[in-house]
PDB file of C-alpha atoms and ligand atoms in Angstrom:
ATOM      1  CA  MET C1097       2.812   0.304 -47.154  1.00 47.00           C
ATOM      2  CA  MET C1098       1.922   0.588 -43.155  1.00 48.00           C
ATOM      3  CA  ASN C1099      -0.953  -1.946 -42.439  1.00 54.00           C
ATOM      4  CA  THR C1100      -4.327  -0.901 -40.972  1.00 51.00           C
ATOM      5  CA  PRO C1101      -3.178  -2.121 -37.316  1.00 51.00           C
ATOM      6  CA  THR C1102       0.190  -0.423 -36.937  1.00 53.00           C
ATOM      7  CA  LEU C1103      -1.469   3.175 -38.193  1.00 49.00           C
ATOM      8  CA  PHE C1104      -3.763   2.427 -35.075  1.00 49.00           C
ATOM      9  CA  THR C1105      -1.009   1.541 -32.922  1.00 51.00           C
ATOM     10  CA  SER C1106       1.026   4.684 -33.851  1.00 54.00           C
ATOM     11  CA  PHE C1107      -2.171   6.436 -33.018  1.00 49.00           C
ATOM     12  CA  PHE C1108      -2.424   5.391 -29.848  1.00 50.00           C
ATOM     13  CA  PHE C1109       0.644   5.991 -29.406  1.00 49.00           C
ATOM     14  CA  LEU C1110       1.417   9.314 -30.273  1.00 47.00           C
ATOM     15  CA  LEU C1111      -2.095  10.145 -28.551  1.00 46.00           C
ATOM     16  CA  PHE C1112      -0.806   8.579 -25.164  1.00 48.00           C
ATOM     17  CA  ALA C1113       2.382  10.546 -25.593  1.00 48.00           C
ATOM     18  CA  PHE C1114       0.304  13.790 -25.808  1.00 45.00           C
ATOM     19  CA  ILE C1115      -1.362  13.148 -23.180  1.00 44.00           C
ATOM     20  CA  THR C1116       1.393  11.928 -20.937  1.00 43.00           C
ATOM     21  CA  ILE C1117       3.470  14.800 -21.934  1.00 42.00           C
ATOM     22  CA  ASN C1118       0.626  17.576 -21.767  1.00 42.00           C
ATOM     23  CA  LEU C1119      -1.354  17.159 -18.840  1.00 41.00           C
ATOM     24  CA  PRO C1120       1.222  17.442 -16.467  1.00 41.00           C
ATOM     25  CA  SER C1121       2.502  21.028 -18.007  1.00 38.00           C
ATOM     26  CA  SER C1122      -0.927  22.502 -18.437  1.00 39.00           C
ATOM     27  CA  LEU C1123      -1.847  21.473 -14.781  1.00 39.00           C
ATOM     28  CA  SER C1124       1.382  22.951 -13.188  1.00 38.00           C
ATOM     29  CA  LEU C1125       0.800  26.372 -15.343  1.00 40.00           C
ATOM     30  CA  SER C1126      -1.605  27.120 -12.526  1.00 42.00           C
ATOM     31  CA  SER C1127      -1.383  28.391  -9.102  1.00 46.00           C
ATOM     32  CA  SER C1128      -0.162  25.612  -8.339  1.00 47.00           C
ATOM     33  CA  ASN C1129       2.192  23.421  -7.230  1.00 63.00           C
ATOM     34  CA  ASN C1130       0.578  19.836  -6.473  1.00 83.00           C
ATOM     35  CA  ALA C1131      -2.304  19.971  -8.458  1.00 92.00           C
ATOM     36  CA  GLU C1132      -3.687  16.500  -8.310  1.00 96.00           C
ATOM     37  CA  LEU C1133      -7.039  14.870  -9.289  1.00 97.00           C
ATOM     38  CA  VAL C1134      -9.916  15.655  -7.211  1.00 98.00           C
ATOM     39  CA  GLN C1135     -11.109  11.692  -6.528  1.00 97.00           C
ATOM     40  CA  TYR C1136     -14.769  10.515  -5.556  1.00 98.00           C
ATOM     41  CA  LYS C1137     -15.465   9.123  -2.568  1.00 96.00           C
ATOM     42  CA  ASP C1138     -15.464   5.396  -4.150  1.00 95.00           C
ATOM     43  CA  GLY C1139     -12.729   6.235  -6.203  1.00 96.00           C
ATOM     44  CA  GLY C1140     -12.408   7.877  -9.664  1.00 97.00           C
ATOM     45  CA  ASN C1141     -12.095  11.301 -11.149  1.00 98.00           C
ATOM     46  CA  ILE C1142     -14.419  13.997 -11.384  1.00 98.00           C
ATOM     47  CA  SER C1143     -14.688  14.756 -15.320  1.00 97.00           C
ATOM     48  CA  PRO C1144     -16.043  18.562 -16.189  1.00 96.00           C
ATOM     49  CA  MET C1145     -19.825  18.627 -15.873  1.00 89.00           C
ATOM     50  CA  ASP C1146     -20.449  15.307 -14.517  1.00 96.00           C
ATOM     51  CA  PHE C1147     -23.257  14.975 -12.119  1.00 97.00           C
ATOM     52  CA  VAL C1148     -22.037  15.428  -8.157  1.00 98.00           C
ATOM     53  CA  TYR C1149     -23.254  15.511  -5.249  1.00 97.00           C
ATOM     54  CA  ILE C1150     -21.175  17.707  -2.704  1.00 97.00           C
ATOM     55  CA  LEU C1151     -21.514  15.767   1.127  1.00 95.00           C
ATOM     56  CA  PRO C1152     -20.184  16.076   4.884  1.00 94.00           C
ATOM     57  CA  ALA C1153     -17.144  13.359   4.843  1.00 93.00           C
ATOM     58  CA  LYS C1154     -18.879  12.055   7.968  1.00 88.00           C
ATOM     59  CA  ILE C1155     -22.749  11.761   7.221  1.00 76.00           C
ATOM     60  CA  GLY C1156     -25.032  12.585  10.183  1.00 74.00           C
ATOM     61  CA  PRO C1157     -25.017  15.836  12.843  1.00 74.00           C
ATOM     62  CA  LYS C1158     -23.438  18.312  10.031  1.00 77.00           C
ATOM     63  CA  GLY C1159     -26.234  18.005   7.528  1.00 81.00           C
ATOM     64  CA  GLY C1160     -27.084  16.511   4.298  1.00 93.00           C
ATOM     65  CA  GLY C1161     -25.720  17.510   1.081  1.00 95.00           C
ATOM     66  CA  ILE C1162     -24.956  21.262  -0.470  1.00 96.00           C
ATOM     67  CA  THR C1163     -28.274  22.589  -1.707  1.00 95.00           C
ATOM     68  CA  LEU C1164     -30.308  26.116  -1.917  1.00 93.00           C
ATOM     69  CA  GLY C1165     -31.956  28.113   0.281  1.00 91.00           C
ATOM     70  CA  ASN C1166     -33.899  31.401   0.459  1.00 83.00           C
ATOM     71  CA  THR C1167     -32.409  34.462   2.355  1.00 72.00           C
ATOM     72  CA  LYS C1168     -34.205  37.278   3.234  1.00 65.00           C
ATOM     73  CA  ASN C1169     -37.007  38.051   1.669  1.00 63.00           C
ATOM     74  CA  SER C1170     -35.917  36.759  -1.679  1.00 69.00           C
ATOM     75  CA  THR C1171     -38.297  34.450  -3.967  1.00 74.00           C
ATOM     76  CA  CYS C1172     -35.311  32.785  -5.167  1.00 80.00           C
ATOM     77  CA  PRO C1173     -32.796  30.161  -3.581  1.00 84.00           C
ATOM     78  CA  ALA C1174     -29.918  32.145  -3.838  1.00 87.00           C
ATOM     79  CA  ALA C1175     -27.859  30.794  -0.932  1.00 91.00           C
ATOM     80  CA  VAL C1176     -25.767  28.026  -0.674  1.00 94.00           C
ATOM     81  CA  VAL C1177     -26.304  25.919   2.135  1.00 95.00           C
ATOM     82  CA  LEU C1178     -26.196  22.282   3.770  1.00 94.00           C
ATOM     83  CA  ASP C1179     -29.327  20.738   3.789  1.00 94.00           C
ATOM     84  CA  ASN C1180     -30.576  20.278   7.475  1.00 91.00           C
ATOM     85  CA  CYS C1181     -31.705  16.788   6.825  1.00 90.00           C
ATOM     86  CA  ALA C1182     -28.407  14.095   6.725  1.00 89.00           C
ATOM     87  CA  ALA C1183     -30.557  11.750   4.843  1.00 89.00           C
ATOM     88  CA  MET C1184     -30.879  14.331   1.599  1.00 93.00           C
ATOM     89  CA  ASN C1185     -28.217  14.793  -0.965  1.00 94.00           C
ATOM     90  CA  GLY C1186     -28.947  18.213  -1.927  1.00 95.00           C
ATOM     91  CA  LEU C1187     -28.603  19.171  -5.630  1.00 95.00           C
ATOM     92  CA  VAL C1188     -26.797  17.935  -8.521  1.00 96.00           C
ATOM     93  CA  LEU C1189     -23.236  20.364  -8.990  1.00 97.00           C
ATOM     94  CA  GLY C1190     -21.096  20.812 -11.671  1.00 97.00           C
ATOM     95  CA  PHE C1191     -17.463  21.805 -12.140  1.00 98.00           C
ATOM     96  CA  THR C1192     -15.192  22.852 -14.754  1.00 97.00           C
ATOM     97  CA  MET C1193     -11.542  23.483 -14.374  1.00 97.00           C
ATOM     98  CA  GLN C1194     -11.072  27.428 -15.391  1.00 95.00           C
ATOM     99  CA  GLN C1195      -7.862  27.179 -17.152  1.00 94.00           C
ATOM    100  CA  ASP C1196      -9.518  24.597 -19.687  1.00 96.00           C
ATOM    101  CA  GLU C1197     -12.530  23.295 -19.819  1.00 95.00           C
ATOM    102  CA  ASN C1198     -11.661  19.887 -21.034  1.00 97.00           C
ATOM    103  CA  LEU C1199      -9.550  19.016 -17.686  1.00 97.00           C
ATOM    104  CA  ASN C1200     -11.072  16.236 -14.898  1.00 98.00           C
ATOM    105  CA  VAL C1201     -11.207  18.368 -11.483  1.00 98.00           C
ATOM    106  CA  SER C1202      -7.642  19.115  -9.740  1.00 97.00           C
ATOM    107  CA  THR C1203      -6.996  20.517  -6.164  1.00 97.00           C
ATOM    108  CA  ASN C1204      -4.936  23.833  -6.203  1.00 95.00           C
ATOM    109  CA  SER C1205      -6.431  25.179  -9.422  1.00 94.00           C
ATOM    110  CA  PRO C1206      -9.327  27.561 -10.059  1.00 95.00           C
ATOM    111  CA  VAL C1207     -12.605  25.608 -10.580  1.00 97.00           C
ATOM    112  CA  TYR C1208     -16.192  27.165 -11.273  1.00 97.00           C
ATOM    113  CA  ILE C1209     -18.651  25.422  -8.942  1.00 97.00           C
ATOM    114  CA  GLU C1210     -22.436  25.708 -10.435  1.00 96.00           C
ATOM    115  CA  PHE C1211     -25.776  23.874  -9.843  1.00 95.00           C
ATOM    116  CA  LEU C1212     -26.749  22.035 -13.230  1.00 93.00           C
ATOM    117  CA  ASP C1213     -30.396  22.356 -11.985  1.00 83.00           C
ATOM    118  CA  LEU C1214     -32.715  25.457 -10.156  1.00 80.00           C
ATOM    119  CA  PRO C1215     -35.320  23.788  -7.910  1.00 76.00           C
ATOM    120  CA  VAL C1216     -37.590  26.323  -9.321  1.00 76.00           C
ATOM    121  CA  ASP C1217     -38.205  28.655 -11.929  1.00 77.00           C
ATOM    122  CA  CYS C1218     -35.688  31.454 -11.603  1.00 80.00           C
ATOM    123  CA  THR C1219     -33.524  32.687 -14.811  1.00 73.00           C
ATOM    124  CA  PHE C1220     -30.618  32.831 -12.162  1.00 78.00           C
ATOM    125  CA  ASP C1221     -27.027  32.764 -13.137  1.00 85.00           C
ATOM    126  CA  LEU C1222     -26.043  28.865 -11.184  1.00 91.00           C
ATOM    127  CA  ARG C1223     -22.462  29.465 -10.716  1.00 93.00           C
ATOM    128  CA  TRP C1224     -21.216  29.986  -7.214  1.00 95.00           C
ATOM    129  CA  VAL C1225     -20.239  33.411  -6.207  1.00 93.00           C
ATOM    130  CA  VAL C1226     -19.181  35.090  -2.918  1.00 93.00           C
ATOM    131  CA  VAL C1227     -21.591  38.046  -1.671  1.00 90.00           C
ATOM    132  CA  ASP C1228     -19.589  40.410   0.333  1.00 88.00           C
ATOM    133  CA  ASP C1229     -22.095  40.739   4.014  1.00 85.00           C
ATOM    134  CA  PHE C1230     -21.998  41.340   7.133  1.00 81.00           C
ATOM    135  CA  PRO C1231     -21.383  40.253   9.709  1.00 86.00           C
ATOM    136  CA  HIS C1232     -19.347  37.402   6.631  1.00 88.00           C
ATOM    137  CA  PRO C1233     -18.986  36.755   3.753  1.00 92.00           C
ATOM    138  CA  TRP C1234     -21.502  33.973   2.308  1.00 92.00           C
ATOM    139  CA  ILE C1235     -21.583  31.682  -0.796  1.00 94.00           C
ATOM    140  CA  GLY C1236     -24.884  32.576  -3.269  1.00 92.00           C
ATOM    141  CA  ILE C1237     -25.827  32.042  -6.983  1.00 91.00           C
ATOM    142  CA  GLY C1238     -25.959  34.576  -8.972  1.00 80.00           C
ATOM    143  CA  SER C1239     -24.843  37.946 -10.623  1.00 70.00           C
ATOM    144  CA  SER C1240     -25.042  41.514 -10.374  1.00 60.00           C
ATOM    145  CA  ASP C1241     -27.713  41.716 -12.626  1.00 59.00           C
ATOM    146  CA  ASP C1242     -29.679  39.402 -11.121  1.00 56.00           C
ATOM    147  CA  ASP C1243     -31.389  41.180  -7.869  1.00 53.00           C
ATOM    148  CA  ASP C1244     -31.905  42.890  -5.076  1.00 56.00           C
ATOM    149  CA  ASP C1245     -30.129  40.571  -2.479  1.00 55.00           C
ATOM    150  CA  HIS C1246     -26.883  41.047  -3.573  1.00 52.00           C
ATOM    151  CA  PRO C1247     -26.082  43.306  -6.102  1.00 52.00           C
ATOM    152  CA  SER C1248     -22.773  44.854  -6.710  1.00 59.00           C
ATOM    153  CA  LYS C1249     -21.834  42.718  -3.831  1.00 83.00           C
ATOM    154  CA  ILE C1250     -20.071  40.098  -5.526  1.00 88.00           C
ATOM    155  CA  ILE C1251     -16.337  39.752  -4.577  1.00 87.00           C
ATOM    156  CA  ASP C1252     -13.997  38.579  -7.658  1.00 86.00           C
ATOM    157  CA  GLY C1253     -12.631  35.942  -7.129  1.00 90.00           C
ATOM    158  CA  ASP C1254     -11.735  32.288  -7.388  1.00 93.00           C
ATOM    159  CA  PHE C1255     -12.591  28.926  -5.721  1.00 96.00           C
ATOM    160  CA  ILE C1256     -10.331  26.192  -5.053  1.00 96.00           C
ATOM    161  CA  ILE C1257     -10.294  22.707  -3.962  1.00 97.00           C
ATOM    162  CA  GLN C1258      -7.930  21.403  -1.467  1.00 96.00           C
ATOM    163  CA  ARG C1259      -7.141  18.148   0.416  1.00 96.00           C
ATOM    164  CA  TYR C1260      -8.886  18.429   4.147  1.00 95.00           C
ATOM    165  CA  GLN C1261      -8.503  15.702   6.567  1.00 94.00           C
ATOM    166  CA  ARG C1262     -10.009  12.670   5.067  1.00 91.00           C
ATOM    167  CA  GLY C1263     -11.516  14.744   2.442  1.00 96.00           C
ATOM    168  CA  TYR C1264     -11.673  17.842   0.977  1.00 97.00           C
ATOM    169  CA  LYS C1265     -12.189  21.524   0.868  1.00 96.00           C
ATOM    170  CA  ILE C1266     -13.020  24.487  -0.850  1.00 97.00           C
ATOM    171  CA  VAL C1267     -11.578  27.530  -0.245  1.00 95.00           C
ATOM    172  CA  PHE C1268     -11.885  31.201  -1.733  1.00 94.00           C
ATOM    173  CA  CYS C1269      -9.408  33.275  -3.148  1.00 91.00           C
ATOM    174  CA  PRO C1270     -10.234  36.694  -3.546  1.00 87.00           C
ATOM    175  CA  LYS C1271      -7.936  38.620  -6.884  1.00 83.00           C
ATOM    176  CA  SER C1272      -5.736  41.096  -5.279  1.00 65.00           C
ATOM    177  CA  ASN C1273      -7.664  44.004  -6.636  1.00 59.00           C
ATOM    178  CA  ASN C1274     -10.050  44.233  -4.281  1.00 52.00           C
ATOM    179  CA  ASN C1275      -8.497  45.816  -1.676  1.00 55.00           C
ATOM    180  CA  ALA C1276     -10.555  44.831   1.469  1.00 52.00           C
ATOM    181  CA  THR C1277     -10.613  41.622   1.132  1.00 49.00           C
ATOM    182  CA  ALA C1278      -7.478  40.922  -0.898  1.00 52.00           C
ATOM    183  CA  GLY C1279      -4.672  38.187  -0.441  1.00 61.00           C
ATOM    184  CA  ALA C1280      -5.114  35.099   1.212  1.00 79.00           C
ATOM    185  CA  CYS C1281      -7.347  32.835   0.495  1.00 89.00           C
ATOM    186  CA  LYS C1282      -9.990  32.077   3.363  1.00 92.00           C
ATOM    187  CA  SER C1283     -11.756  28.525   3.974  1.00 95.00           C
ATOM    188  CA  ILE C1284     -15.867  27.713   3.227  1.00 95.00           C
ATOM    189  CA  GLY C1285     -17.705  26.556   6.693  1.00 94.00           C
ATOM    190  CA  ILE C1286     -20.601  26.510   7.446  1.00 92.00           C
ATOM    191  CA  HIS C1287     -23.069  28.973   9.736  1.00 92.00           C
ATOM    192  CA  LYS C1288     -26.105  28.037  11.403  1.00 90.00           C
ATOM    193  CA  ASP C1289     -28.140  31.277  11.398  1.00 86.00           C
ATOM    194  CA  LYS C1290     -31.468  32.588  13.044  1.00 86.00           C
ATOM    195  CA  HIS C1291     -33.874  30.947  10.844  1.00 84.00           C
ATOM    196  CA  GLY C1292     -31.679  27.597  11.319  1.00 87.00           C
ATOM    197  CA  LEU C1293     -30.212  27.437   8.090  1.00 89.00           C
ATOM    198  CA  ARG C1294     -26.853  26.317   7.500  1.00 92.00           C
ATOM    199  CA  ASN C1295     -25.161  28.867   5.164  1.00 93.00           C
ATOM    200  CA  LEU C1296     -21.420  28.563   3.263  1.00 95.00           C
ATOM    201  CA  ILE C1297     -19.960  31.430   4.580  1.00 95.00           C
ATOM    202  CA  LEU C1298     -16.085  32.389   4.557  1.00 94.00           C
ATOM    203  CA  THR C1299     -14.356  31.440   7.876  1.00 91.00           C
ATOM    204  CA  ASP C1300     -11.097  29.523   9.215  1.00 84.00           C
ATOM    205  CA  LYS C1301     -13.834  28.258  12.358  1.00 84.00           C
ATOM    206  CA  ASP C1302     -16.269  25.350  12.580  1.00 78.00           C
ATOM    207  CA  LEU C1303     -14.489  23.419   9.023  1.00 88.00           C
ATOM    208  CA  PHE C1304     -14.836  19.969   8.585  1.00 87.00           C
ATOM    209  CA  PRO C1305     -14.437  17.359   5.445  1.00 94.00           C
ATOM    210  CA  PHE C1306     -16.506  17.417   2.199  1.00 96.00           C
ATOM    211  CA  VAL C1307     -16.398  14.127   0.137  1.00 96.00           C
ATOM    212  CA  PHE C1308     -17.671  14.221  -3.745  1.00 97.00           C
ATOM    213  CA  VAL C1309     -20.467  11.422  -4.772  1.00 97.00           C
ATOM    214  CA  ASN C1310     -21.052  10.594  -8.494  1.00 96.00           C
ATOM    215  CA  ALA C1311     -24.673  11.242  -8.520  1.00 95.00           C
ATOM    216  CA  HIS C1312     -25.666   8.718 -11.561  1.00 83.00           C
TER     217      HIS C1312
HETATM  218  C1  NAG W1018     -10.653  11.910 -16.912  1.00 61.94           C
HETATM  219  O1  NAG W1018     -11.611  10.823 -15.376  1.00 61.94           O
HETATM  220  C2  NAG W1018     -12.257   9.871 -16.724  1.00 61.94           C
HETATM  221  C3  NAG W1018     -13.126   9.369 -15.795  1.00 61.94           C
HETATM  222  O2  NAG W1018     -12.455   9.015 -14.368  1.00 61.94           O
HETATM  223  C4  NAG W1018     -11.003   8.802 -16.870  1.00 61.94           C
HETATM  224  O3  NAG W1018     -11.826   8.228 -17.904  1.00 61.94           O
HETATM  225  C5  NAG W1018      -9.869   9.409 -18.230  1.00 61.94           C
HETATM  226  O4  NAG W1018      -9.234   8.517 -18.370  1.00 61.94           O
HETATM  227  C6  NAG W1018      -9.390  10.999 -17.008  1.00 61.94           C
HETATM  228  N1  NAG W1018      -8.851  11.961 -18.233  1.00 61.94           N
HETATM  229  C7  NAG W1018      -7.031  12.229 -17.396  1.00 61.94           C
HETATM  230  C8  NAG W1018      -7.008  12.880 -18.556  1.00 61.94           C
HETATM  231  O5  NAG W1018      -6.564  12.010 -16.685  1.00 61.94           O
HETATM  232  C1  NAG W1019     -38.668  41.913   2.728  1.00 61.94           C
HETATM  233  O1  NAG W1019     -39.991  42.967   1.942  1.00 61.94           O
HETATM  234  C2  NAG W1019     -39.990  43.765   2.239  1.00 61.94           C
HETATM  235  C3  NAG W1019     -41.539  43.790   1.566  1.00 61.94           C
HETATM  236  O2  NAG W1019     -41.130  43.733  -0.104  1.00 61.94           O
HETATM  237  C4  NAG W1019     -39.832  44.955   2.488  1.00 61.94           C
HETATM  238  O3  NAG W1019     -40.547  46.111   2.744  1.00 61.94           O
HETATM  239  C5  NAG W1019     -38.383  44.614   3.101  1.00 61.94           C
HETATM  240  O4  NAG W1019     -37.325  45.717   3.705  1.00 61.94           O
HETATM  241  C6  NAG W1019     -37.621  43.293   2.977  1.00 61.94           C
HETATM  242  N1  NAG W1019     -36.811  42.702   3.999  1.00 61.94           N
HETATM  243  C7  NAG W1019     -35.470  42.412   3.587  1.00 61.94           C
HETATM  244  C8  NAG W1019     -34.528  42.080   4.445  1.00 61.94           C
HETATM  245  O5  NAG W1019     -34.852  43.133   2.506  1.00 61.94           O
HETATM  246  C1  NAG W1020      -9.854  50.131  -0.964  1.00 61.94           C
HETATM  247  O1  NAG W1020     -11.288  50.237  -1.492  1.00 61.94           O
HETATM  248  C2  NAG W1020     -11.545  51.327  -0.930  1.00 61.94           C
HETATM  249  C3  NAG W1020     -12.813  50.902  -2.022  1.00 61.94           C
HETATM  250  O2  NAG W1020     -12.874  50.367  -2.614  1.00 61.94           O
HETATM  251  C4  NAG W1020     -10.848  52.551  -0.874  1.00 61.94           C
HETATM  252  O3  NAG W1020     -12.133  53.803  -0.653  1.00 61.94           O
HETATM  253  C5  NAG W1020     -10.067  52.799  -0.263  1.00 61.94           C
HETATM  254  O4  NAG W1020      -9.418  54.219  -0.252  1.00 61.94           O
HETATM  255  C6  NAG W1020      -8.739  51.787  -0.605  1.00 61.94           C
HETATM  256  N1  NAG W1020      -7.439  51.750  -0.279  1.00 61.94           N
HETATM  257  C7  NAG W1020      -6.615  51.579  -0.364  1.00 61.94           C
HETATM  258  C8  NAG W1020      -5.212  51.813   0.615  1.00 61.94           C
HETATM  259  O5  NAG W1020      -6.169  51.209  -1.718  1.00 61.94           O
END
């Protein structure tokens, strides 16, 4: 009869074998091709729904962390923006891989990005979306049900994290059934609007790398 330590060892061996064999194959199921685990600035993987700040890789002139701002007249902040103050970390975000909510966050695969709390009492869906708008689509939160501000203009597609310079960038890949924007993924960059808000928009200009910082 097996004694307890042997059982334990076998169990962990099997568990380890399971993880080793299954993880790479499940990762490669997605669109990609060289998916790799996203690392915090100070090292370590980002686990699902960790509390995370997204900050410019180089703190300073670009601003602080990612937070929310008000668009137009909205009483609830619905635009994803960069804090104007370099000393601010912004709001806490969480990530989950679309293919499996238990996976650590990796590059080159669709990921849900959401704020984990809202500074004011609003009932928005806190997950990132892309709002189709002139002169450029912008990143916001909320669903078509939420308002006034960006109903029915949400572009169907996926957010993907990619390595960029000494950090990462986030790109958005529209689903192909949206013919106006179908095809190529677009990078997310910053556009400073006339009110001084640093909006996250789809653009290939003025890109700079971001880093992920554990908020604990
Ligand atoms: C996920 O990340 C956590 C934190 O770094 C780590 O402890 C765990 O082993 C990782 N899991 C996998 C499957 O890589
Ligand atoms: C802002 O609100 C006012 C009054 O509710 C309205 O008349 C105006 O059209 C709104 N502006 C925008 C840009 O939504
Ligand atoms: C693209 O979509 C628009 C509106 O959804 C539609 O009016 C137009 O005919 C479509 N164009 C093509 C080439 O499918």
